[in-house]
Amino acid sequence: MDQEIIQRLKKVTLTEEEEERTVVDEAAVSKGVEDCKLSCLGKLYAKKTFLLRVLRPLIRKVWNLEKLRAVKIRTNVVKIFFETQAVMEKTLRDGPWCFSNNLLALQRWDQMRIFPILPSRTCDTGSMLVV
């Protein structure tokens, strides 16, 4: 499926007018990619919708972070940016995480995937299976 989408995107062409107006700042793109290398996608398995402004302080406290940059992707899915590789690796290694009795599953960002794969129905926590 990913390859099919990539092939379709490669076939997209711009009109002359669109080409004149489209400016891509390669430095900005490179910086964006670098920032994303220190990020993860998180899916919160919860019956209710969590607000990012509620979840952010919980994550900061549990992970002992001074700053936390997180962006809502869709309902109960967030992209979390880390300050260092070491902090990200520790967070991934120590998971899965539980916030307010809800499981937060994390997956490292992968620039080769257009649509990241997150577990949709189950997550094995070692001692229990959350469905």
PDB file of C-alpha atoms in Angstrom:
ATOM      1  CA  MET A   1       0.000   0.000   0.000  1.00  0.00           C
ATOM      2  CA  ASP A   2       2.797   2.451   0.913  1.00  0.00           C
ATOM      3  CA  GLN A   3       4.527   1.847  -2.421  1.00  0.00           C
ATOM      4  CA  GLU A   4       1.280   2.446  -4.311  1.00  0.00           C
ATOM      5  CA  ILE A   5       0.816   5.809  -2.582  1.00  0.00           C
ATOM      6  CA  ILE A   6       4.435   6.779  -3.222  1.00  0.00           C
ATOM      7  CA  GLN A   7       4.073   5.932  -6.923  1.00  0.00           C
ATOM      8  CA  ARG A   8       0.899   8.027  -7.177  1.00  0.00           C
ATOM      9  CA  LEU A   9       2.581  10.978  -5.471  1.00  0.00           C
ATOM     10  CA  LYS A  10       5.508  10.782  -7.908  1.00  0.00           C
ATOM     11  CA  LYS A  11       3.077  11.229 -10.801  1.00  0.00           C
ATOM     12  CA  VAL A  12       1.634  14.482  -9.431  1.00  0.00           C
ATOM     13  CA  THR A  13       2.558  17.483 -11.566  1.00  0.00           C
ATOM     14  CA  LEU A  14       2.129  21.196 -11.036  1.00  0.00           C
ATOM     15  CA  THR A  15       0.848  23.763 -13.486  1.00  0.00           C
ATOM     16  CA  GLU A  16       3.215  26.590 -14.496  1.00  0.00           C
ATOM     17  CA  GLU A  17       1.402  28.965 -12.165  1.00  0.00           C
ATOM     18  CA  GLU A  18       1.704  26.521  -9.251  1.00  0.00           C
ATOM     19  CA  GLU A  19       5.407  25.996  -9.966  1.00  0.00           C
ATOM     20  CA  GLU A  20       6.041  29.752  -9.860  1.00  0.00           C
ATOM     21  CA  ARG A  21       4.309  30.078  -6.487  1.00  0.00           C
ATOM     22  CA  THR A  22       5.776  26.946  -4.923  1.00  0.00           C
ATOM     23  CA  VAL A  23       9.023  27.591  -3.096  1.00  0.00           C
ATOM     24  CA  VAL A  24      10.626  24.828  -1.068  1.00  0.00           C
ATOM     25  CA  ASP A  25      13.215  25.896   1.451  1.00  0.00           C
ATOM     26  CA  GLU A  26      15.525  22.877   1.565  1.00  0.00           C
ATOM     27  CA  ALA A  27      17.134  24.060   4.806  1.00  0.00           C
ATOM     28  CA  ALA A  28      13.725  24.184   6.504  1.00  0.00           C
ATOM     29  CA  VAL A  29      12.850  20.716   5.196  1.00  0.00           C
ATOM     30  CA  SER A  30      16.182  19.333   6.454  1.00  0.00           C
ATOM     31  CA  LYS A  31      15.640  20.910   9.873  1.00  0.00           C
ATOM     32  CA  GLY A  32      12.129  19.447  10.011  1.00  0.00           C
ATOM     33  CA  VAL A  33      13.435  15.980   9.207  1.00  0.00           C
ATOM     34  CA  GLU A  34      16.159  16.326  11.847  1.00  0.00           C
ATOM     35  CA  ASP A  35      13.587  17.421  14.456  1.00  0.00           C
ATOM     36  CA  CYS A  36      11.401  14.437  13.605  1.00  0.00           C
ATOM     37  CA  LYS A  37      14.277  12.006  14.122  1.00  0.00           C
ATOM     38  CA  LEU A  38      13.897  12.742  17.826  1.00  0.00           C
ATOM     39  CA  SER A  39      10.157  12.101  17.902  1.00  0.00           C
ATOM     40  CA  CYS A  40       7.668   9.327  18.466  1.00  0.00           C
ATOM     41  CA  LEU A  41       4.019   8.803  17.752  1.00  0.00           C
ATOM     42  CA  GLY A  42       1.919   7.883  20.742  1.00  0.00           C
ATOM     43  CA  LYS A  43      -1.517   6.327  20.786  1.00  0.00           C
ATOM     44  CA  LEU A  44      -3.523   6.595  23.975  1.00  0.00           C
ATOM     45  CA  TYR A  45      -5.907   3.679  24.413  1.00  0.00           C
ATOM     46  CA  ALA A  46      -8.781   5.355  26.208  1.00  0.00           C
ATOM     47  CA  LYS A  47     -12.556   5.232  26.087  1.00  0.00           C
ATOM     48  CA  LYS A  48     -12.741   9.009  26.228  1.00  0.00           C
ATOM     49  CA  THR A  49     -10.951  11.687  24.237  1.00  0.00           C
ATOM     50  CA  PHE A  50      -7.975  13.171  26.056  1.00  0.00           C
ATOM     51  CA  LEU A  51      -7.063  16.815  25.642  1.00  0.00           C
ATOM     52  CA  LEU A  52      -3.395  17.435  24.964  1.00  0.00           C
ATOM     53  CA  ARG A  53      -3.335  20.184  27.588  1.00  0.00           C
ATOM     54  CA  VAL A  54      -4.346  17.555  30.180  1.00  0.00           C
ATOM     55  CA  LEU A  55      -2.020  14.818  28.934  1.00  0.00           C
ATOM     56  CA  ARG A  56       1.098  17.002  28.516  1.00  0.00           C
ATOM     57  CA  PRO A  57       1.667  17.763  32.238  1.00  0.00           C
ATOM     58  CA  LEU A  58       1.092  14.102  33.140  1.00  0.00           C
ATOM     59  CA  ILE A  59       3.716  12.973  30.637  1.00  0.00           C
ATOM     60  CA  ARG A  60       6.187  15.658  31.762  1.00  0.00           C
ATOM     61  CA  LYS A  61       5.823  14.621  35.395  1.00  0.00           C
ATOM     62  CA  VAL A  62       6.084  10.844  34.824  1.00  0.00           C
ATOM     63  CA  TRP A  63       8.984  11.130  32.375  1.00  0.00           C
ATOM     64  CA  ASN A  64      10.684  13.799  34.536  1.00  0.00           C
ATOM     65  CA  LEU A  65      11.030  16.308  31.684  1.00  0.00           C
ATOM     66  CA  GLU A  66      11.422  20.050  32.057  1.00  0.00           C
ATOM     67  CA  LYS A  67      10.023  20.737  28.605  1.00  0.00           C
ATOM     68  CA  LEU A  68       7.776  18.672  26.395  1.00  0.00           C
ATOM     69  CA  ARG A  69       6.777  19.429  22.833  1.00  0.00           C
ATOM     70  CA  ALA A  70       3.754  17.421  21.728  1.00  0.00           C
ATOM     71  CA  VAL A  71       1.366  17.889  18.817  1.00  0.00           C
ATOM     72  CA  LYS A  72      -2.070  16.353  18.396  1.00  0.00           C
ATOM     73  CA  ILE A  73      -2.297  14.257  15.223  1.00  0.00           C
ATOM     74  CA  ARG A  74      -5.867  13.038  15.707  1.00  0.00           C
ATOM     75  CA  THR A  75      -8.051  11.869  18.587  1.00  0.00           C
ATOM     76  CA  ASN A  76      -5.803  10.263  21.211  1.00  0.00           C
ATOM     77  CA  VAL A  77      -2.803  10.203  18.861  1.00  0.00           C
ATOM     78  CA  VAL A  78       0.088  12.598  19.531  1.00  0.00           C
ATOM     79  CA  LYS A  79       3.536  13.250  18.153  1.00  0.00           C
ATOM     80  CA  ILE A  80       6.058  13.738  20.940  1.00  0.00           C
ATOM     81  CA  PHE A  81       9.397  15.502  20.360  1.00  0.00           C
ATOM     82  CA  PHE A  82      12.351  14.756  22.634  1.00  0.00           C
ATOM     83  CA  GLU A  83      15.352  16.916  23.506  1.00  0.00           C
ATOM     84  CA  THR A  84      17.924  14.136  23.136  1.00  0.00           C
ATOM     85  CA  GLN A  85      18.318  10.684  21.624  1.00  0.00           C
ATOM     86  CA  ALA A  86      19.088   9.238  25.062  1.00  0.00           C
ATOM     87  CA  VAL A  87      15.805  10.469  26.567  1.00  0.00           C
ATOM     88  CA  MET A  88      13.833   9.125  23.614  1.00  0.00           C
ATOM     89  CA  GLU A  89      15.547   5.721  23.782  1.00  0.00           C
ATOM     90  CA  LYS A  90      14.938   5.446  27.534  1.00  0.00           C
ATOM     91  CA  THR A  91      11.279   6.376  27.120  1.00  0.00           C
ATOM     92  CA  LEU A  92      10.789   3.774  24.382  1.00  0.00           C
ATOM     93  CA  ARG A  93      12.671   1.112  26.347  1.00  0.00           C
ATOM     94  CA  ASP A  94      10.750   1.718  29.592  1.00  0.00           C
ATOM     95  CA  GLY A  95       7.271   1.667  27.983  1.00  0.00           C
ATOM     96  CA  PRO A  96       4.453   0.984  27.504  1.00  0.00           C
ATOM     97  CA  TRP A  97       3.182   3.778  29.696  1.00  0.00           C
ATOM     98  CA  CYS A  98      -0.011   4.209  31.684  1.00  0.00           C
ATOM     99  CA  PHE A  99      -1.615   7.621  32.255  1.00  0.00           C
ATOM    100  CA  SER A 100      -4.856   7.933  34.236  1.00  0.00           C
ATOM    101  CA  ASN A 101      -5.383   4.169  33.825  1.00  0.00           C
ATOM    102  CA  ASN A 102      -5.018   4.402  30.036  1.00  0.00           C
ATOM    103  CA  LEU A 103      -2.238   2.812  28.007  1.00  0.00           C
ATOM    104  CA  LEU A 104       0.058   5.008  25.895  1.00  0.00           C
ATOM    105  CA  ALA A 105       1.827   2.993  23.182  1.00  0.00           C
ATOM    106  CA  LEU A 106       4.816   4.684  21.520  1.00  0.00           C
ATOM    107  CA  GLN A 107       6.409   4.154  18.133  1.00  0.00           C
ATOM    108  CA  ARG A 108       9.562   5.832  16.843  1.00  0.00           C
ATOM    109  CA  TRP A 109       8.990   8.186  13.872  1.00  0.00           C
ATOM    110  CA  ASP A 110      10.062   6.651  10.557  1.00  0.00           C
ATOM    111  CA  GLN A 111      10.608   9.037   7.637  1.00  0.00           C
ATOM    112  CA  MET A 112      10.198   6.195   5.135  1.00  0.00           C
ATOM    113  CA  ARG A 113       6.552   5.694   6.093  1.00  0.00           C
ATOM    114  CA  ILE A 114       3.925   8.085   4.818  1.00  0.00           C
ATOM    115  CA  PHE A 115       1.291   6.711   7.194  1.00  0.00           C
ATOM    116  CA  PRO A 116       2.841   5.393  10.421  1.00  0.00           C
ATOM    117  CA  ILE A 117       1.579   2.082  11.694  1.00  0.00           C
ATOM    118  CA  LEU A 118       0.265   2.160  15.244  1.00  0.00           C
ATOM    119  CA  PRO A 119      -1.287  -0.816  16.984  1.00  0.00           C
ATOM    120  CA  SER A 120      -5.005  -0.533  16.361  1.00  0.00           C
ATOM    121  CA  ARG A 121      -6.622  -3.118  18.623  1.00  0.00           C
ATOM    122  CA  THR A 122      -4.250  -4.778  21.066  1.00  0.00           C
ATOM    123  CA  CYS A 123      -1.059  -4.089  22.935  1.00  0.00           C
ATOM    124  CA  ASP A 124       0.899  -6.683  24.889  1.00  0.00           C
ATOM    125  CA  THR A 125       2.133  -5.188  28.153  1.00  0.00           C
ATOM    126  CA  GLY A 126       3.835  -8.370  29.336  1.00  0.00           C
ATOM    127  CA  SER A 127       1.475  -9.094  32.193  1.00  0.00           C
ATOM    128  CA  MET A 128      -1.820  -8.203  30.539  1.00  0.00           C
ATOM    129  CA  LEU A 129      -3.333  -7.759  27.131  1.00  0.00           C
ATOM    130  CA  VAL A 130      -5.184  -4.507  26.556  1.00  0.00           C
ATOM    131  CA  VAL A 131      -7.920  -4.719  23.925  1.00  0.00           C
TER     132      VAL A 131
END
